Amino acid sequence: IDPVRMLTNRSSGKQGYALAEAARDRGARVTLVSSAELPPPVAVQVVRVETAQQMLEAVQAACRDADALLMAAAVADYRVAHPATEKLKKGAAPLTLELVENPDILASVRGPFVRVGFAAETSDLLANAGAKLRAKGLDLIVANDVSARDAGFGVETNRVTLLDASGAEELPLLSKREVAERVLDRVVRLLAERRA
Ligand code: CTP
């Protein structure tokens, strides 16, 4: 918004880091594109970004020779149209921010690699996640009810449903690392099917 204020969201980045670490431990060469304030995992190439546009460019570059793209990032859907160069001062008039839409990274980065998305929802979990699966042309979507206290933003656990064209698999409450392992099991199966 200005040099001291920003628009952001409640995502901690923990699920994305868990995916990166789990893939690394299975022997994958991992590029983690992130704006999260978490310590970088060892043996993972970390690309730090601050804006959705920067994330788009970094993801495009990382996908050039990738087998799979997993997008757990809670990308800001909007950015401020005209960020102020000096700190805004409070005044008599209400402040109105004009917001413009950011690029949809997952919808636009397409290719022969396996594409997995997350759906952060507070209602109609499966209907909304299914719509995103189809609209973004994904192989798999991880549907995440972020209104539950033990799932989603900031906490160590997650409760998700894996959704693909053939149906839904509801997983129990798991650590974010265990969720990552279940997602990667699916990715391994998808890659094997493609190579068969
Ligand atoms: N995503 C993305 N770029 C965006 C917004 C979302 O790549 N600008 C990705 C997310 O990383 C996630 C998936 O798209 O894998 C779904 O994101 P989500 O925030 O659940 O939904 P949106 O598509 O942004 O739709 P809405 O906010 O209207 O629910």
PDB file of N, CA, C and O in Angstrom, residues 3-45:
ATOM      1  N   PRO A   3       5.175   2.494   1.819  1.00  0.00           N
ATOM      2  CA  PRO A   3       6.431   1.840   2.255  1.00  0.00           C
ATOM      3  C   PRO A   3       6.331   1.051   3.568  1.00  0.00           C
ATOM      4  O   PRO A   3       7.200   0.228   3.853  1.00  0.00           O
ATOM      5  N   VAL A   4       5.294   1.263   4.375  1.00  0.00           N
ATOM      6  CA  VAL A   4       5.221   0.550   5.652  1.00  0.00           C
ATOM      7  C   VAL A   4       3.991  -0.354   5.777  1.00  0.00           C
ATOM      8  O   VAL A   4       3.812  -0.999   6.798  1.00  0.00           O
ATOM      9  N   ARG A   5       3.161  -0.428   4.753  1.00  0.00           N
ATOM     10  CA  ARG A   5       1.927  -1.212   4.876  1.00  0.00           C
ATOM     11  C   ARG A   5       1.741  -2.097   3.651  1.00  0.00           C
ATOM     12  O   ARG A   5       2.143  -1.735   2.548  1.00  0.00           O
ATOM     13  N   MET A   6       1.121  -3.241   3.898  1.00  0.00           N
ATOM     14  CA  MET A   6       0.898  -4.147   2.761  1.00  0.00           C
ATOM     15  C   MET A   6      -0.404  -4.918   2.934  1.00  0.00           C
ATOM     16  O   MET A   6      -0.959  -4.999   4.025  1.00  0.00           O
ATOM     17  N   LEU A   7      -0.858  -5.489   1.827  1.00  0.00           N
ATOM     18  CA  LEU A   7      -1.981  -6.421   1.860  1.00  0.00           C
ATOM     19  C   LEU A   7      -1.408  -7.823   1.837  1.00  0.00           C
ATOM     20  O   LEU A   7      -0.563  -8.133   0.997  1.00  0.00           O
ATOM     21  N   THR A   8      -1.840  -8.662   2.752  1.00  0.00           N
ATOM     22  CA  THR A   8      -1.336 -10.032   2.766  1.00  0.00           C
ATOM     23  C   THR A   8      -2.444 -10.949   3.266  1.00  0.00           C
ATOM     24  O   THR A   8      -3.602 -10.565   3.297  1.00  0.00           O
ATOM     25  N   ASN A   9      -2.118 -12.173   3.602  1.00  0.00           N
ATOM     26  CA  ASN A   9      -3.148 -13.097   4.086  1.00  0.00           C
ATOM     27  C   ASN A   9      -2.579 -13.960   5.202  1.00  0.00           C
ATOM     28  O   ASN A   9      -1.426 -13.809   5.575  1.00  0.00           O
ATOM     29  N   ARG A  10      -3.385 -14.875   5.710  1.00  0.00           N
ATOM     30  CA  ARG A  10      -3.017 -15.581   6.936  1.00  0.00           C
ATOM     31  C   ARG A  10      -2.162 -16.821   6.701  1.00  0.00           C
ATOM     32  O   ARG A  10      -1.843 -17.534   7.634  1.00  0.00           O
ATOM     33  N   SER A  11      -1.793 -17.093   5.469  1.00  0.00           N
ATOM     34  CA  SER A  11      -1.029 -18.309   5.207  1.00  0.00           C
ATOM     35  C   SER A  11       0.374 -18.232   5.810  1.00  0.00           C
ATOM     36  O   SER A  11       1.057 -17.225   5.675  1.00  0.00           O
ATOM     37  N   SER A  12       0.813 -19.317   6.469  1.00  0.00           N
ATOM     38  CA  SER A  12       2.155 -19.350   7.061  1.00  0.00           C
ATOM     39  C   SER A  12       3.183 -19.915   6.098  1.00  0.00           C
ATOM     40  O   SER A  12       4.384 -19.697   6.273  1.00  0.00           O
ATOM     41  N   GLY A  13       2.741 -20.685   5.100  1.00  0.00           N
ATOM     42  CA  GLY A  13       3.681 -21.347   4.187  1.00  0.00           C
ATOM     43  C   GLY A  13       4.063 -22.759   4.629  1.00  0.00           C
ATOM     44  O   GLY A  13       4.770 -23.464   3.917  1.00  0.00           O
ATOM     45  N   LYS A  14       3.564 -23.180   5.802  1.00  0.00           N
ATOM     46  CA  LYS A  14       4.014 -24.476   6.358  1.00  0.00           C
ATOM     47  C   LYS A  14       3.664 -25.664   5.466  1.00  0.00           C
ATOM     48  O   LYS A  14       4.452 -26.606   5.346  1.00  0.00           O
ATOM     49  N   GLN A  15       2.495 -25.645   4.836  1.00  0.00           N
ATOM     50  CA  GLN A  15       2.127 -26.794   3.994  1.00  0.00           C
ATOM     51  C   GLN A  15       3.030 -26.873   2.767  1.00  0.00           C
ATOM     52  O   GLN A  15       3.448 -27.959   2.363  1.00  0.00           O
ATOM     53  N   GLY A  16       3.357 -25.736   2.186  1.00  0.00           N
ATOM     54  CA  GLY A  16       4.255 -25.731   1.028  1.00  0.00           C
ATOM     55  C   GLY A  16       5.651 -26.206   1.399  1.00  0.00           C
ATOM     56  O   GLY A  16       6.282 -26.978   0.658  1.00  0.00           O
ATOM     57  N   TYR A  17       6.143 -25.765   2.554  1.00  0.00           N
ATOM     58  CA  TYR A  17       7.465 -26.216   3.009  1.00  0.00           C
ATOM     59  C   TYR A  17       7.449 -27.718   3.282  1.00  0.00           C
ATOM     60  O   TYR A  17       8.403 -28.423   2.962  1.00  0.00           O
ATOM     61  N   ALA A  18       6.361 -28.210   3.871  1.00  0.00           N
ATOM     62  CA  ALA A  18       6.267 -29.659   4.146  1.00  0.00           C
ATOM     63  C   ALA A  18       6.308 -30.442   2.838  1.00  0.00           C
ATOM     64  O   ALA A  18       6.950 -31.506   2.757  1.00  0.00           O
ATOM     65  N   LEU A  19       5.646 -29.940   1.808  1.00  0.00           N
ATOM     66  CA  LEU A  19       5.687 -30.604   0.494  1.00  0.00           C
ATOM     67  C   LEU A  19       7.102 -30.614  -0.056  1.00  0.00           C
ATOM     68  O   LEU A  19       7.579 -31.634  -0.576  1.00  0.00           O
ATOM     69  N   ALA A  20       7.782 -29.472   0.049  1.00  0.00           N
ATOM     70  CA  ALA A  20       9.150 -29.373  -0.480  1.00  0.00           C
ATOM     71  C   ALA A  20      10.073 -30.352   0.249  1.00  0.00           C
ATOM     72  O   ALA A  20      10.871 -31.059  -0.375  1.00  0.00           O
ATOM     73  N   GLU A  21       9.949 -30.426   1.574  1.00  0.00           N
ATOM     74  CA  GLU A  21      10.824 -31.309   2.354  1.00  0.00           C
ATOM     75  C   GLU A  21      10.521 -32.776   2.084  1.00  0.00           C
ATOM     76  O   GLU A  21      11.434 -33.604   1.975  1.00  0.00           O
ATOM     77  N   ALA A  22       9.237 -33.096   1.956  1.00  0.00           N
ATOM     78  CA  ALA A  22       8.867 -34.490   1.693  1.00  0.00           C
ATOM     79  C   ALA A  22       9.355 -34.926   0.316  1.00  0.00           C
ATOM     80  O   ALA A  22       9.859 -36.038   0.141  1.00  0.00           O
ATOM     81  N   ALA A  23       9.232 -34.042  -0.682  1.00  0.00           N
ATOM     82  CA  ALA A  23       9.706 -34.375  -2.035  1.00  0.00           C
ATOM     83  C   ALA A  23      11.223 -34.525  -2.039  1.00  0.00           C
ATOM     84  O   ALA A  23      11.765 -35.450  -2.646  1.00  0.00           O
ATOM     85  N   ARG A  24      11.903 -33.622  -1.334  1.00  0.00           N
ATOM     86  CA  ARG A  24      13.370 -33.727  -1.213  1.00  0.00           C
ATOM     87  C   ARG A  24      13.764 -35.066  -0.600  1.00  0.00           C
ATOM     88  O   ARG A  24      14.665 -35.739  -1.100  1.00  0.00           O
ATOM     89  N   ASP A  25      13.059 -35.473   0.449  1.00  0.00           N
ATOM     90  CA  ASP A  25      13.423 -36.718   1.134  1.00  0.00           C
ATOM     91  C   ASP A  25      13.134 -37.950   0.284  1.00  0.00           C
ATOM     92  O   ASP A  25      13.652 -39.037   0.558  1.00  0.00           O
ATOM     93  N   ARG A  26      12.301 -37.780  -0.753  1.00  0.00           N
ATOM     94  CA  ARG A  26      12.080 -38.892  -1.694  1.00  0.00           C
ATOM     95  C   ARG A  26      13.070 -38.860  -2.847  1.00  0.00           C
ATOM     96  O   ARG A  26      12.964 -39.650  -3.782  1.00  0.00           O
ATOM     97  N   GLY A  27      13.983 -37.884  -2.822  1.00  0.00           N
ATOM     98  CA  GLY A  27      15.025 -37.830  -3.840  1.00  0.00           C
ATOM     99  C   GLY A  27      14.757 -36.860  -4.969  1.00  0.00           C
ATOM    100  O   GLY A  27      15.519 -36.809  -5.937  1.00  0.00           O
ATOM    101  N   ALA A  28      13.699 -36.069  -4.861  1.00  0.00           N
ATOM    102  CA  ALA A  28      13.391 -35.107  -5.923  1.00  0.00           C
ATOM    103  C   ALA A  28      14.329 -33.904  -5.854  1.00  0.00           C
ATOM    104  O   ALA A  28      14.822 -33.550  -4.782  1.00  0.00           O
ATOM    105  N   ARG A  29      14.531 -33.287  -6.999  1.00  0.00           N
ATOM    106  CA  ARG A  29      15.228 -31.991  -7.051  1.00  0.00           C
ATOM    107  C   ARG A  29      14.143 -30.933  -6.941  1.00  0.00           C
ATOM    108  O   ARG A  29      13.268 -30.853  -7.797  1.00  0.00           O
ATOM    109  N   VAL A  30      14.184 -30.159  -5.852  1.00  0.00           N
ATOM    110  CA  VAL A  30      13.052 -29.308  -5.503  1.00  0.00           C
ATOM    111  C   VAL A  30      13.412 -27.827  -5.598  1.00  0.00           C
ATOM    112  O   VAL A  30      14.444 -27.400  -5.082  1.00  0.00           O
ATOM    113  N   THR A  31      12.545 -27.061  -6.256  1.00  0.00           N
ATOM    114  CA  THR A  31      12.630 -25.602  -6.206  1.00  0.00           C
ATOM    115  C   THR A  31      11.409 -25.115  -5.437  1.00  0.00           C
ATOM    116  O   THR A  31      10.274 -25.424  -5.792  1.00  0.00           O
ATOM    117  N   LEU A  32      11.664 -24.377  -4.360  1.00  0.00           N
ATOM    118  CA  LEU A  32      10.585 -23.862  -3.514  1.00  0.00           C
ATOM    119  C   LEU A  32      10.469 -22.360  -3.758  1.00  0.00           C
ATOM    120  O   LEU A  32      11.376 -21.603  -3.425  1.00  0.00           O
ATOM    121  N   VAL A  33       9.369 -21.940  -4.364  1.00  0.00           N
ATOM    122  CA  VAL A  33       9.133 -20.522  -4.621  1.00  0.00           C
ATOM    123  C   VAL A  33       8.213 -20.030  -3.506  1.00  0.00           C
ATOM    124  O   VAL A  33       7.100 -20.536  -3.360  1.00  0.00           O
ATOM    125  N   SER A  34       8.679 -19.074  -2.727  1.00  0.00           N
ATOM    126  CA  SER A  34       7.921 -18.743  -1.518  1.00  0.00           C
ATOM    127  C   SER A  34       8.128 -17.299  -1.091  1.00  0.00           C
ATOM    128  O   SER A  34       9.171 -16.700  -1.350  1.00  0.00           O
ATOM    129  N   SER A  35       7.129 -16.764  -0.406  1.00  0.00           N
ATOM    130  CA  SER A  35       7.291 -15.475   0.262  1.00  0.00           C
ATOM    131  C   SER A  35       7.150 -15.656   1.775  1.00  0.00           C
ATOM    132  O   SER A  35       6.998 -14.692   2.506  1.00  0.00           O
ATOM    133  N   ALA A  36       7.166 -16.917   2.229  1.00  0.00           N
ATOM    134  CA  ALA A  36       6.924 -17.205   3.653  1.00  0.00           C
ATOM    135  C   ALA A  36       8.155 -16.854   4.499  1.00  0.00           C
ATOM    136  O   ALA A  36       9.276 -16.927   4.042  1.00  0.00           O
ATOM    137  N   GLU A  37       7.882 -16.486   5.750  1.00  0.00           N
ATOM    138  CA  GLU A  37       8.952 -16.126   6.686  1.00  0.00           C
ATOM    139  C   GLU A  37       9.384 -17.361   7.461  1.00  0.00           C
ATOM    140  O   GLU A  37       9.284 -17.407   8.672  1.00  0.00           O
ATOM    141  N   LEU A  38       9.830 -18.381   6.766  1.00  0.00           N
ATOM    142  CA  LEU A  38      10.251 -19.620   7.418  1.00  0.00           C
ATOM    143  C   LEU A  38      11.701 -19.895   7.044  1.00  0.00           C
ATOM    144  O   LEU A  38      12.136 -19.488   5.962  1.00  0.00           O
ATOM    145  N   PRO A  39      12.463 -20.595   7.921  1.00  0.00           N
ATOM    146  CA  PRO A  39      13.853 -20.888   7.576  1.00  0.00           C
ATOM    147  C   PRO A  39      13.931 -21.791   6.349  1.00  0.00           C
ATOM    148  O   PRO A  39      13.109 -22.703   6.211  1.00  0.00           O
ATOM    149  N   PRO A  40      14.878 -21.534   5.432  1.00  0.00           N
ATOM    150  CA  PRO A  40      14.942 -22.347   4.214  1.00  0.00           C
ATOM    151  C   PRO A  40      15.283 -23.792   4.525  1.00  0.00           C
ATOM    152  O   PRO A  40      16.185 -24.062   5.315  1.00  0.00           O
ATOM    153  N   PRO A  41      14.585 -24.758   3.930  1.00  0.00           N
ATOM    154  CA  PRO A  41      14.926 -26.164   4.142  1.00  0.00           C
ATOM    155  C   PRO A  41      16.272 -26.476   3.489  1.00  0.00           C
ATOM    156  O   PRO A  41      16.589 -25.887   2.455  1.00  0.00           O
ATOM    157  N   VAL A  42      17.040 -27.387   4.092  1.00  0.00           N
ATOM    158  CA  VAL A  42      18.332 -27.746   3.491  1.00  0.00           C
ATOM    159  C   VAL A  42      18.093 -28.538   2.208  1.00  0.00           C
ATOM    160  O   VAL A  42      17.072 -29.227   2.059  1.00  0.00           O
ATOM    161  N   ALA A  43      19.056 -28.417   1.287  1.00  0.00           N
ATOM    162  CA  ALA A  43      19.046 -29.178   0.032  1.00  0.00           C
ATOM    163  C   ALA A  43      17.812 -28.925  -0.825  1.00  0.00           C
ATOM    164  O   ALA A  43      17.367 -29.794  -1.564  1.00  0.00           O
ATOM    165  N   VAL A  44      17.246 -27.741  -0.683  1.00  0.00           N
ATOM    166  CA  VAL A  44      16.127 -27.318  -1.529  1.00  0.00           C
ATOM    167  C   VAL A  44      16.515 -25.949  -2.086  1.00  0.00           C
ATOM    168  O   VAL A  44      17.009 -25.100  -1.345  1.00  0.00           O
ATOM    169  N   GLN A  45      16.309 -25.752  -3.378  1.00  0.00           N
ATOM    170  CA  GLN A  45      16.594 -24.439  -3.946  1.00  0.00           C
ATOM    171  C   GLN A  45      15.425 -23.506  -3.633  1.00  0.00           C
ATOM    172  O   GLN A  45      14.296 -23.776  -4.056  1.00  0.00           O
TER     173      GLN A  45
END
